[in-house]
């Protein structure tokens, strides 16, 4: 199994570019099924999850190609409308293919995405929204079979501003006659990026970023060229790494507005932040101070995906920080691994109390994508050497992480195994 070997204790200094957003390129790759034409997508990170999504598109009959950070998808001739279990297993967010398959093919068959490391990840909100738009859904032995008997535009109220349910509903709504309003929609920036892509494809969509998104008219059918927005969670991860290690880093190609809750926490922890256009510079004098309560919320609140990276930084602080994870029910699986490095964290239900201290190197293993990123941050700040196992979790969502950390002066080596 591949692993990272990290020697900690040095400050991070330097400049690295932010990659395109995993959580934007995935729904937009699914949305390419709608156009029946050629989509050229720039700033696409080369990640395990992106490769999984491309395998699904190829399975469905699309032609795909990568040239640097540009992906091309031609969805002119689809040959299937099912996503089999082995491809669904690779990436639970493959449920995002449900909407565009229904919209384009009038039917879809997916195996139910299982739960994952951070929670049950149900899809009830997706299914009730699609039924509201006229989709008939049968569940047969772990598969979902959908048919678009008579799609019709409607008001769809989401019980929770689910990102994936918003995206699936939006994608089906582009094939409904009349007007669809998605009420209590997720407001994450990735939704606005998807809206921008759909508009370029000819769809009539407005309101992304607000709580009501309105879709009118028919299926978009046009070749599209689009640039994926920067990855706000990758941005937050490197900022937390510098806050934990000390030093001064600059991130380029970033969108400061999308990480302002994280920047506020780090400023309250004693970091100095400067932003200019797409550049964010963070300067951190060790040790960080304890930070005010960190409550994860739907955007524009504090992002749940940045909870683990910020917790790793809080572990090195002088003082305490309390975390309240309100989005996922099992998102503290990185805590026992951080404790192996000397972290002092008490978890009670959805609350975690971190008392900062000095960390030491240890052998640890990743439990999930963002928990793995937290272990990298802690290892970079710890005295001594750490070995981080099961890094495939990390490579799902962080492009060229060892190279970027080394460019900032961090001591990290990827060893053994082949890149998955
Ligand atoms: C997206 O997942 C992101 N993934 C997640 O990022 C992110 O943590 C999450 O949004 C919240 O911001 C992608 O965009 C690919 P949700 P998603 O539906 O859409 C519950 C990462 O690390 N829920 O907004 O699956 C659900 O269980 C990943 O990059 C239902 O109950 O998230 C959770 O508690 C992890 N029923 C909450 O809503 C449903 O039908 C938020 O889930 C759907 C969701």
Short mmCIF file of C-alpha atoms and ligand atoms in Angstrom, two decimals:
data_model
loop_
_atom_site.label_atom_id
_atom_site.label_comp_id
_atom_site.label_asym_id
_atom_site.label_seq_id
_atom_site.Cartn_x
_atom_site.Cartn_y
_atom_site.Cartn_z
CA UNK A 1 0.00 0.00 0.00
CA UNK A 2 1.26 3.50 -0.80
CA UNK A 3 1.98 5.80 2.10
CA UNK A 4 3.44 9.23 2.87
CA UNK A 5 6.57 9.63 5.00
CA UNK A 6 6.61 13.12 6.54
CA UNK A 7 9.23 14.78 8.74
CA UNK A 8 7.59 17.64 10.61
CA UNK A 9 8.70 20.69 12.53
CA UNK A 10 9.55 23.12 9.73
CA UNK A 11 7.58 26.23 8.78
CA UNK A 12 5.94 26.33 5.35
CA UNK A 13 7.16 29.07 3.01
CA UNK A 14 6.43 29.64 -0.66
CA UNK A 15 3.75 29.90 -3.32
CA UNK A 16 1.55 27.16 -4.81
CA UNK A 17 -1.39 27.21 -7.24
CA UNK A 18 -4.86 26.08 -6.23
CA UNK A 19 -6.36 23.37 -8.48
CA UNK A 20 -9.86 23.28 -9.93
CA UNK A 21 -12.61 22.21 -7.54
CA UNK A 22 -13.30 18.47 -7.23
CA UNK A 23 -16.86 19.20 -6.08
CA UNK A 24 -17.51 21.32 -9.15
CA UNK A 25 -15.88 19.24 -11.87
CA UNK A 26 -17.78 16.10 -10.77
CA UNK A 27 -21.35 17.48 -11.22
CA UNK A 28 -20.30 19.34 -14.38
CA UNK A 29 -18.87 16.13 -15.87
CA UNK A 30 -22.24 14.50 -15.15
CA UNK A 31 -24.01 17.49 -16.72
CA UNK A 32 -22.10 16.98 -20.00
CA UNK A 33 -24.56 14.12 -20.64
CA UNK A 34 -27.28 16.73 -21.15
CA UNK A 35 -25.79 18.58 -24.12
CA UNK A 36 -25.41 15.73 -26.62
CA UNK A 37 -22.38 17.62 -27.88
CA UNK A 38 -18.77 18.47 -27.07
CA UNK A 39 -17.82 20.03 -23.72
CA UNK A 40 -14.33 21.45 -23.18
CA UNK A 41 -13.61 21.91 -19.45
CA UNK A 42 -10.50 23.79 -18.28
CA UNK A 43 -8.84 23.74 -14.82
CA UNK A 44 -9.88 20.12 -14.17
CA UNK A 45 -7.80 18.47 -11.43
CA UNK A 46 -6.37 15.01 -12.10
CA UNK A 47 -7.87 13.11 -9.14
CA UNK A 48 -9.01 9.55 -8.48
CA UNK A 49 -12.64 10.73 -8.24
CA UNK A 50 -12.36 12.55 -11.58
CA UNK A 51 -10.96 9.42 -13.22
CA UNK A 52 -13.88 7.45 -11.77
CA UNK A 53 -16.36 9.94 -13.25
CA UNK A 54 -14.66 9.68 -16.64
CA UNK A 55 -14.95 5.88 -16.50
CA UNK A 56 -18.69 6.23 -15.92
CA UNK A 57 -19.02 8.62 -18.89
CA UNK A 58 -17.06 6.19 -21.10
CA UNK A 59 -19.28 3.30 -19.91
CA UNK A 60 -22.34 5.34 -21.01
CA UNK A 61 -20.89 5.86 -24.50
CA UNK A 62 -19.15 9.23 -24.19
CA UNK A 63 -15.76 9.92 -25.72
CA UNK A 64 -13.43 11.64 -23.25
CA UNK A 65 -9.89 13.00 -23.45
CA UNK A 66 -7.50 14.87 -21.18
CA UNK A 67 -4.86 17.34 -22.33
CA UNK A 68 -3.13 18.88 -19.30
CA UNK A 69 -5.87 20.31 -17.09
CA UNK A 70 -8.39 20.39 -19.95
CA UNK A 71 -10.96 17.61 -20.25
CA UNK A 72 -13.05 17.10 -23.39
CA UNK A 73 -16.28 15.09 -23.25
CA UNK A 74 -18.39 14.24 -26.32
CA UNK A 75 -21.83 12.95 -25.30
CA UNK A 76 -23.30 12.83 -28.84
CA UNK A 77 -23.96 9.09 -28.80
CA UNK A 78 -24.95 7.54 -25.51
CA UNK A 79 -25.23 3.76 -25.59
CA UNK A 80 -26.44 3.02 -22.03
CA UNK A 81 -28.39 4.56 -19.19
CA UNK A 82 -27.15 2.44 -16.29
CA UNK A 83 -24.24 2.85 -13.86
CA UNK A 84 -23.22 -0.57 -12.55
CA UNK A 85 -22.29 -1.40 -9.00
CA UNK A 86 -18.54 -1.58 -9.52
CA UNK A 87 -18.43 1.94 -10.94
CA UNK A 88 -20.84 3.30 -8.31
CA UNK A 89 -18.67 1.78 -5.57
CA UNK A 90 -15.64 3.75 -6.71
CA UNK A 91 -17.23 7.06 -5.79
CA UNK A 92 -20.39 7.49 -3.74
CA UNK A 93 -21.09 10.90 -5.28
CA UNK A 94 -21.78 9.06 -8.56
CA UNK A 95 -25.43 9.52 -7.60
CA UNK A 96 -25.06 12.85 -9.44
CA UNK A 97 -25.35 10.87 -12.71
CA UNK A 98 -28.98 10.06 -11.86
CA UNK A 99 -30.36 13.46 -12.88
CA UNK A 100 -28.64 13.92 -16.23
CA UNK A 101 -29.38 10.32 -17.31
CA UNK A 102 -33.08 10.81 -16.59
CA UNK A 103 -33.06 14.17 -18.38
CA UNK A 104 -31.22 12.93 -21.47
CA UNK A 105 -32.36 9.28 -21.75
CA UNK A 106 -35.73 9.40 -20.01
CA UNK A 107 -34.57 6.64 -17.69
CA UNK A 108 -31.70 5.68 -15.40
CA UNK A 109 -30.54 2.67 -13.43
CA UNK A 110 -27.97 3.08 -10.68
CA UNK A 111 -26.99 0.82 -7.83
CA UNK A 112 -27.76 2.52 -4.52
CA UNK A 113 -24.65 4.42 -3.41
CA UNK A 114 -23.57 2.93 -0.12
CA UNK A 115 -22.81 4.91 2.99
CA UNK A 116 -19.23 5.94 3.45
CA UNK A 117 -16.70 6.80 6.10
CA UNK A 118 -18.41 10.00 7.22
CA UNK A 119 -22.01 8.92 7.39
CA UNK A 120 -25.00 7.07 5.98
CA UNK A 121 -25.24 9.52 3.06
CA UNK A 122 -28.95 8.80 2.28
CA UNK A 123 -30.46 10.05 -0.98
CA UNK A 124 -34.07 10.46 0.15
CA UNK A 125 -34.00 14.20 -0.66
CA UNK A 126 -32.82 13.44 -4.21
CA UNK A 127 -35.56 10.85 -4.78
CA UNK A 128 -38.45 12.87 -3.33
CA UNK A 129 -37.45 15.88 -5.45
CA UNK A 130 -37.28 13.79 -8.63
CA UNK A 131 -40.66 12.19 -7.89
CA UNK A 132 -42.09 15.72 -7.52
CA UNK A 133 -40.90 16.47 -11.08
CA UNK A 134 -42.65 13.39 -12.45
CA UNK A 135 -39.95 10.73 -12.25
CA UNK A 136 -41.15 7.24 -11.28
CA UNK A 137 -38.62 5.46 -9.09
CA UNK A 138 -38.46 1.79 -8.17
CA UNK A 139 -35.90 0.30 -5.83
CA UNK A 140 -35.04 -3.28 -6.75
CA UNK A 141 -32.45 -5.22 -4.82
CA UNK A 142 -30.04 -2.38 -4.22
CA UNK A 143 -30.69 -0.75 -7.59
CA UNK A 144 -32.68 2.40 -8.32
CA UNK A 145 -34.67 2.24 -11.58
CA UNK A 146 -36.03 5.62 -12.76
CA UNK A 147 -38.34 6.45 -15.62
CA UNK A 148 -39.34 9.94 -16.75
CA UNK A 149 -42.98 9.25 -17.51
CA UNK A 150 -44.12 12.85 -17.74
CA UNK A 151 -41.62 15.41 -16.50
CA UNK A 152 -43.22 18.67 -15.52
CA UNK A 153 -41.86 21.83 -13.98
CA UNK A 154 -42.88 22.29 -10.33
CA UNK A 155 -41.96 24.01 -7.09
CA UNK A 156 -39.62 21.58 -5.29
CA UNK A 157 -38.92 22.26 -1.63
CA UNK A 158 -35.80 20.53 -0.25
CA UNK A 159 -36.08 19.48 3.41
CA UNK A 160 -32.38 20.34 3.78
CA UNK A 161 -30.15 22.39 1.45
CA UNK A 162 -28.41 19.24 0.20
CA UNK A 163 -25.70 19.96 -2.38
CA UNK A 164 -26.21 16.75 -4.34
CA UNK A 165 -30.00 16.88 -4.19
CA UNK A 166 -29.91 20.48 -5.45
CA UNK A 167 -27.65 19.44 -8.34
CA UNK A 168 -29.72 16.38 -9.32
CA UNK A 169 -32.96 18.36 -9.17
CA UNK A 170 -31.45 21.17 -11.24
CA UNK A 171 -30.23 18.74 -13.89
CA UNK A 172 -33.61 16.99 -14.24
CA UNK A 173 -35.40 20.35 -14.22
CA UNK A 174 -33.58 21.34 -17.45
CA UNK A 175 -35.61 18.64 -19.22
CA UNK A 176 -38.96 19.62 -17.72
CA UNK A 177 -41.33 21.82 -19.70
CA UNK A 178 -42.58 24.85 -17.80
CA UNK A 179 -40.86 26.38 -14.79
CA UNK A 180 -39.20 24.61 -11.86
CA UNK A 181 -38.27 26.45 -8.65
CA UNK A 182 -35.91 24.66 -6.27
CA UNK A 183 -36.68 26.10 -2.85
CA UNK A 184 -34.23 25.80 0.06
CA UNK A 185 -31.50 25.04 -2.50
CA UNK A 186 -27.87 24.60 -1.44
CA UNK A 187 -25.91 27.84 -1.90
CA UNK A 188 -22.39 26.38 -2.29
CA UNK A 189 -20.24 28.07 -4.99
CA UNK A 190 -20.13 24.79 -6.90
CA UNK A 191 -23.88 25.18 -7.58
CA UNK A 192 -23.24 28.56 -9.22
CA UNK A 193 -20.47 26.98 -11.32
CA UNK A 194 -22.89 24.28 -12.49
CA UNK A 195 -25.47 26.97 -13.31
CA UNK A 196 -22.85 28.84 -15.37
CA UNK A 197 -22.03 25.67 -17.31
CA UNK A 198 -25.73 24.97 -17.98
CA UNK A 199 -26.32 28.55 -19.13
CA UNK A 200 -23.45 28.22 -21.62
CA UNK A 201 -25.18 25.04 -22.86
CA UNK A 202 -28.37 26.98 -23.51
CA UNK A 203 -30.38 26.27 -20.36
CA UNK A 204 -32.41 28.98 -18.68
CA UNK A 205 -31.32 28.86 -15.02
CA UNK A 206 -31.12 31.65 -12.43
CA UNK A 207 -30.68 32.04 -8.70
CA UNK A 208 -27.76 29.73 -7.88
CA UNK A 209 -26.11 30.95 -4.68
CA UNK A 210 -29.51 31.98 -3.31
CA UNK A 211 -32.13 29.76 -1.67
CA UNK A 212 -34.42 29.65 -4.74
CA UNK A 213 -33.14 28.48 -8.13
CA UNK A 214 -35.49 28.87 -11.12
CA UNK A 215 -35.20 26.70 -14.24
CA UNK A 216 -37.36 27.15 -17.32
CA UNK A 217 -37.47 25.67 -20.80
CA UNK A 218 -36.02 22.61 -22.31
CA UNK A 219 -32.84 20.53 -22.40
CA UNK A 220 -29.68 22.46 -23.21
CA UNK A 221 -28.14 21.27 -26.47
CA UNK A 222 -24.98 23.09 -27.35
CA UNK A 223 -21.21 22.62 -27.35
CA UNK A 224 -19.76 24.23 -24.22
CA UNK A 225 -16.38 25.59 -23.10
CA UNK A 226 -16.05 26.27 -19.37
CA UNK A 227 -13.38 26.80 -16.72
CA UNK A 228 -13.89 25.06 -13.37
CA UNK A 229 -13.76 27.34 -10.31
CA UNK A 230 -10.93 27.01 -7.74
CA UNK A 231 -11.12 24.34 -5.04
CA UNK A 232 -12.08 26.19 -1.84
CA UNK A 233 -11.45 23.13 0.35
CA UNK A 234 -7.96 22.58 -1.05
CA UNK A 235 -7.39 26.30 -0.41
CA UNK A 236 -8.56 25.92 3.21
CA UNK A 237 -6.38 22.84 3.66
CA UNK A 238 -3.11 24.59 2.73
CA UNK A 239 -4.03 27.65 4.82
CA UNK A 240 -4.58 25.37 7.83
CA UNK A 241 -1.28 23.63 7.15
CA UNK A 242 0.59 26.93 7.29
CA UNK A 243 -1.30 27.97 10.43
CA UNK A 244 -0.21 24.70 12.07
CA UNK A 245 3.43 24.83 10.95
CA UNK A 246 4.11 28.55 10.99
CA UNK A 247 5.67 30.42 8.06
CA UNK A 248 4.16 32.33 5.16
CA UNK A 249 2.48 30.91 2.07
CA UNK A 250 0.75 32.40 -0.93
CA UNK A 251 -1.96 30.54 -2.85
CA UNK A 252 -2.58 31.63 -6.44
CA UNK A 253 -5.66 31.05 -8.58
CA UNK A 254 -7.81 31.09 -5.44
CA UNK A 255 -11.16 32.70 -4.64
CA UNK A 256 -10.83 34.37 -1.17
CA UNK A 257 -14.58 35.01 -0.95
CA UNK A 258 -15.23 31.25 -0.90
CA UNK A 259 -13.04 30.66 2.17
CA UNK A 260 -13.84 33.74 4.23
CA UNK A 261 -15.18 31.70 7.19
CA UNK A 262 -11.89 29.76 7.33
CA UNK A 263 -9.84 32.95 6.96
CA UNK A 264 -11.79 34.50 9.83
CA UNK A 265 -11.05 31.51 12.13
CA UNK A 266 -7.34 31.59 11.30
CA UNK A 267 -7.18 35.36 11.81
CA UNK A 268 -8.78 34.89 15.24
CA UNK A 269 -6.10 32.26 15.89
CA UNK A 270 -3.43 34.90 15.32
CA UNK A 271 -2.62 34.49 11.60
CA UNK A 272 -2.20 37.48 9.30
CA UNK A 273 -4.12 37.26 6.02
CA UNK A 274 -3.71 39.38 2.89
CA UNK A 275 -5.81 38.86 -0.24
CA UNK A 276 -5.44 40.44 -3.65
CA UNK A 277 -7.46 39.22 -6.63
CA UNK A 278 -6.93 35.47 -6.84
CA UNK A 279 -4.03 35.47 -4.36
CA UNK A 280 -4.24 34.68 -0.65
CA UNK A 281 -1.16 35.19 1.56
CA UNK A 282 -1.21 33.81 5.09
CA UNK A 283 1.51 34.47 7.65
CA UNK A 284 1.54 32.41 10.85
CA UNK A 285 3.73 32.80 13.92
CA UNK A 286 3.67 29.60 15.97
CA UNK A 287 1.88 28.77 18.17
CA UNK A 288 -1.65 29.43 16.95
CA UNK A 289 -4.13 30.65 19.55
CA UNK A 290 -7.26 28.69 20.38
CA UNK A 291 -10.18 29.78 18.13
CA UNK A 292 -13.83 30.61 18.85
CA UNK A 293 -16.48 27.89 18.39
CA UNK A 294 -16.32 26.29 14.92
CA UNK A 295 -19.85 25.24 13.90
CA UNK A 296 -20.10 23.59 10.46
CA UNK A 297 -23.07 24.82 8.42
CA UNK A 298 -24.33 24.81 4.84
CA UNK A 299 -22.66 27.54 2.75
CA UNK A 300 -22.04 30.39 3.44
CA UNK A 301 -21.42 28.96 6.92
CA UNK A 302 -18.20 27.19 7.92
CA UNK A 303 -17.67 24.26 5.48
CA UNK A 304 -17.86 20.76 6.96
CA UNK A 305 -15.06 19.69 4.58
CA UNK A 306 -12.67 22.14 6.29
CA UNK A 307 -13.48 20.87 9.80
CA UNK A 308 -10.82 18.17 9.92
CA UNK A 309 -8.02 20.35 8.43
CA UNK A 310 -8.79 23.17 10.88
CA UNK A 311 -8.96 20.69 13.76
CA UNK A 312 -5.43 19.55 12.92
CA UNK A 313 -4.25 23.16 13.14
CA UNK A 314 -6.16 23.63 16.43
CA UNK A 315 -4.31 20.59 17.85
CA UNK A 316 -1.05 22.60 17.69
CA UNK A 317 -2.47 25.79 19.26
CA UNK A 318 -1.94 27.23 22.72
CA UNK A 319 -5.51 27.17 23.98
CA UNK A 320 -8.73 25.32 23.25
CA UNK A 321 -11.05 25.20 20.27
CA UNK A 322 -14.55 23.67 20.25
CA UNK A 323 -15.96 22.10 17.08
CA UNK A 324 -19.62 21.36 16.40
CA UNK A 325 -20.16 19.16 13.32
CA UNK A 326 -23.78 19.71 12.25
CA UNK A 327 -23.69 18.27 8.69
CA UNK A 328 -22.44 14.67 8.91
CA UNK A 329 -23.03 12.27 11.77
CA UNK A 330 -19.67 10.55 11.75
CA UNK A 331 -17.06 13.08 10.78
CA UNK A 332 -14.62 12.76 13.69
CA UNK A 333 -12.97 9.51 12.55
CA UNK A 334 -9.65 11.34 12.25
CA UNK A 335 -9.65 12.07 16.02
CA UNK A 336 -8.17 8.73 17.22
CA UNK A 337 -5.45 9.01 14.57
CA UNK A 338 -4.62 12.58 15.63
CA UNK A 339 -4.50 11.32 19.24
CA UNK A 340 -1.73 8.89 18.21
CA UNK A 341 0.32 12.02 17.47
CA UNK A 342 -0.34 13.40 20.95
CA UNK A 343 -3.41 15.48 20.15
CA UNK A 344 -5.74 16.11 23.11
CA UNK A 345 -9.32 15.93 21.78
CA UNK A 346 -12.49 14.97 23.62
CA UNK A 347 -15.49 13.98 21.47
CA UNK A 348 -19.05 13.89 22.73
CA UNK A 349 -21.64 13.30 20.01
CA UNK A 350 -21.22 16.02 17.42
CA UNK A 351 -18.99 18.16 19.65
CA UNK A 352 -15.20 17.92 19.82
CA UNK A 353 -13.10 19.91 22.31
CA UNK A 354 -9.47 20.34 21.23
CA UNK A 355 -6.82 21.40 23.77
CA UNK A 356 -3.76 22.40 21.78
CA UNK A 357 -0.40 20.85 22.61
CA UNK A 358 2.90 19.77 21.01
CA UNK A 359 2.49 16.92 18.55
CA UNK A 360 4.97 14.12 17.84
CA UNK A 361 5.37 11.92 14.78
CA UNK A 362 3.54 8.58 14.61
CA UNK A 363 2.31 5.87 12.23
CA UNK A 364 -1.29 6.73 11.35
CA UNK A 365 -3.83 5.77 8.69
CA UNK A 366 -6.34 7.81 6.73
CA UNK A 367 -10.01 7.18 7.49
CA UNK A 368 -11.48 9.45 4.80
CA UNK A 369 -10.50 12.23 2.40
CA UNK A 370 -10.52 15.27 4.69
CA UNK A 371 -9.49 13.28 7.76
CA UNK A 372 -6.45 12.19 5.77
CA UNK A 373 -5.64 15.81 4.97
CA UNK A 374 -5.81 16.54 8.70
CA UNK A 375 -3.21 13.84 9.37
CA UNK A 376 -0.87 15.38 6.79
CA UNK A 377 -1.22 18.79 8.45
CA UNK A 378 -0.59 17.36 11.92
CA UNK A 379 2.43 15.39 10.68
CA UNK A 380 3.94 18.51 9.09
CA UNK A 381 3.57 20.36 12.42
CA UNK A 382 4.72 17.46 14.63
CA UNK A 383 8.27 16.96 15.88
CA UNK A 384 9.77 13.86 14.25
CA UNK A 385 8.72 11.51 11.49
CA UNK A 386 5.22 10.23 10.62
CA UNK A 387 4.03 7.53 8.25
CA UNK A 388 0.53 8.00 6.82
CA UNK A 389 -1.10 4.87 5.40
CA UNK A 390 -4.12 4.45 3.07
CA UNK A 391 -3.37 7.66 1.22
CA UNK A 392 -5.73 6.63 -1.59
CA UNK A 393 -8.35 8.53 0.41
CA UNK A 394 -6.27 11.70 0.09
CA UNK A 395 -5.55 11.20 -3.59
CA UNK A 396 -9.30 11.19 -4.28
CA UNK A 397 -9.41 14.92 -3.65
CA UNK A 398 -5.97 16.58 -3.55
CA UNK A 399 -4.04 17.02 -6.79
CA UNK A 400 -0.23 16.68 -6.56
CA UNK A 401 -0.28 17.09 -2.76
CA UNK A 402 3.32 15.85 -2.15
CA UNK A 403 4.65 18.15 -4.89
CA UNK A 404 2.77 21.17 -3.54
CA UNK A 405 3.87 20.56 0.05
CA UNK A 406 7.49 20.04 -1.03
CA UNK A 407 7.29 23.34 -2.96
CA UNK A 408 6.39 24.97 0.37
CA UNK A 409 9.40 23.44 2.10
CA UNK A 410 7.58 20.53 3.74
CA UNK A 411 9.41 17.21 4.02
CA UNK A 412 7.10 14.61 2.42
CA UNK A 413 7.78 11.50 0.32
CA UNK A 414 5.22 9.20 -1.34
CA UNK A 415 6.49 5.61 -1.07
CA UNK A 416 5.60 2.10 -2.34
CA UNK A 417 2.58 1.04 -4.35
CA UNK A 418 1.49 2.42 -7.69
CA UNK A 419 -0.66 5.54 -8.01
CA UNK A 420 -4.19 4.17 -7.84
C1 LIG B 1 -21.35 17.36 -1.10
O1 LIG B 1 -21.76 16.06 -0.69
C2 LIG B 1 -19.84 17.28 -1.21
N1 LIG B 1 -19.46 16.29 -2.21
C3 LIG B 1 -19.25 16.89 0.15
O2 LIG B 1 -17.83 16.91 0.02
C4 LIG B 1 -19.67 17.95 1.18
O3 LIG B 1 -19.19 17.57 2.46
C5 LIG B 1 -21.19 18.06 1.22
O4 LIG B 1 -21.70 18.35 -0.11
C6 LIG B 1 -21.67 19.16 2.15
O5 LIG B 1 -21.13 20.37 1.75
C7 LIG B 1 -19.53 16.61 -3.52
O6 LIG B 1 -19.93 17.71 -3.88
C8 LIG B 1 -19.09 15.55 -4.50
P1 LIG B 1 -25.24 16.88 1.07
P2 LIG B 1 -23.34 15.68 -0.67
O7 LIG B 1 -26.24 16.18 0.23
O8 LIG B 1 -24.02 16.33 -1.82
C9 LIG B 1 -27.85 14.63 4.32
C10 LIG B 1 -15.65 16.10 0.24
O9 LIG B 1 -14.96 15.88 1.25
N2 LIG B 1 -28.66 14.16 3.19
O10 LIG B 1 -25.22 18.37 1.09
O11 LIG B 1 -23.45 14.21 -0.52
C11 LIG B 1 -26.47 13.99 4.32
O12 LIG B 1 -26.51 12.72 4.93
C12 LIG B 1 -17.11 15.69 0.23
O13 LIG B 1 -15.25 16.68 -0.79
C13 LIG B 1 -29.84 13.48 3.45
O14 LIG B 1 -30.21 13.26 4.61
O15 LIG B 1 -23.78 16.39 0.68
C14 LIG B 1 -25.65 14.97 5.10
O16 LIG B 1 -25.86 14.74 6.49
C15 LIG B 1 -17.52 14.95 1.49
N3 LIG B 1 -30.58 13.04 2.41
C16 LIG B 1 -26.27 16.32 4.71
O17 LIG B 1 -27.56 16.02 4.17
C17 LIG B 1 -30.21 13.28 1.10
O18 LIG B 1 -30.95 12.87 0.18
C18 LIG B 1 -25.47 17.10 3.66
O19 LIG B 1 -25.34 16.28 2.55
C19 LIG B 1 -29.00 13.96 0.86
C20 LIG B 1 -28.25 14.41 1.92
#
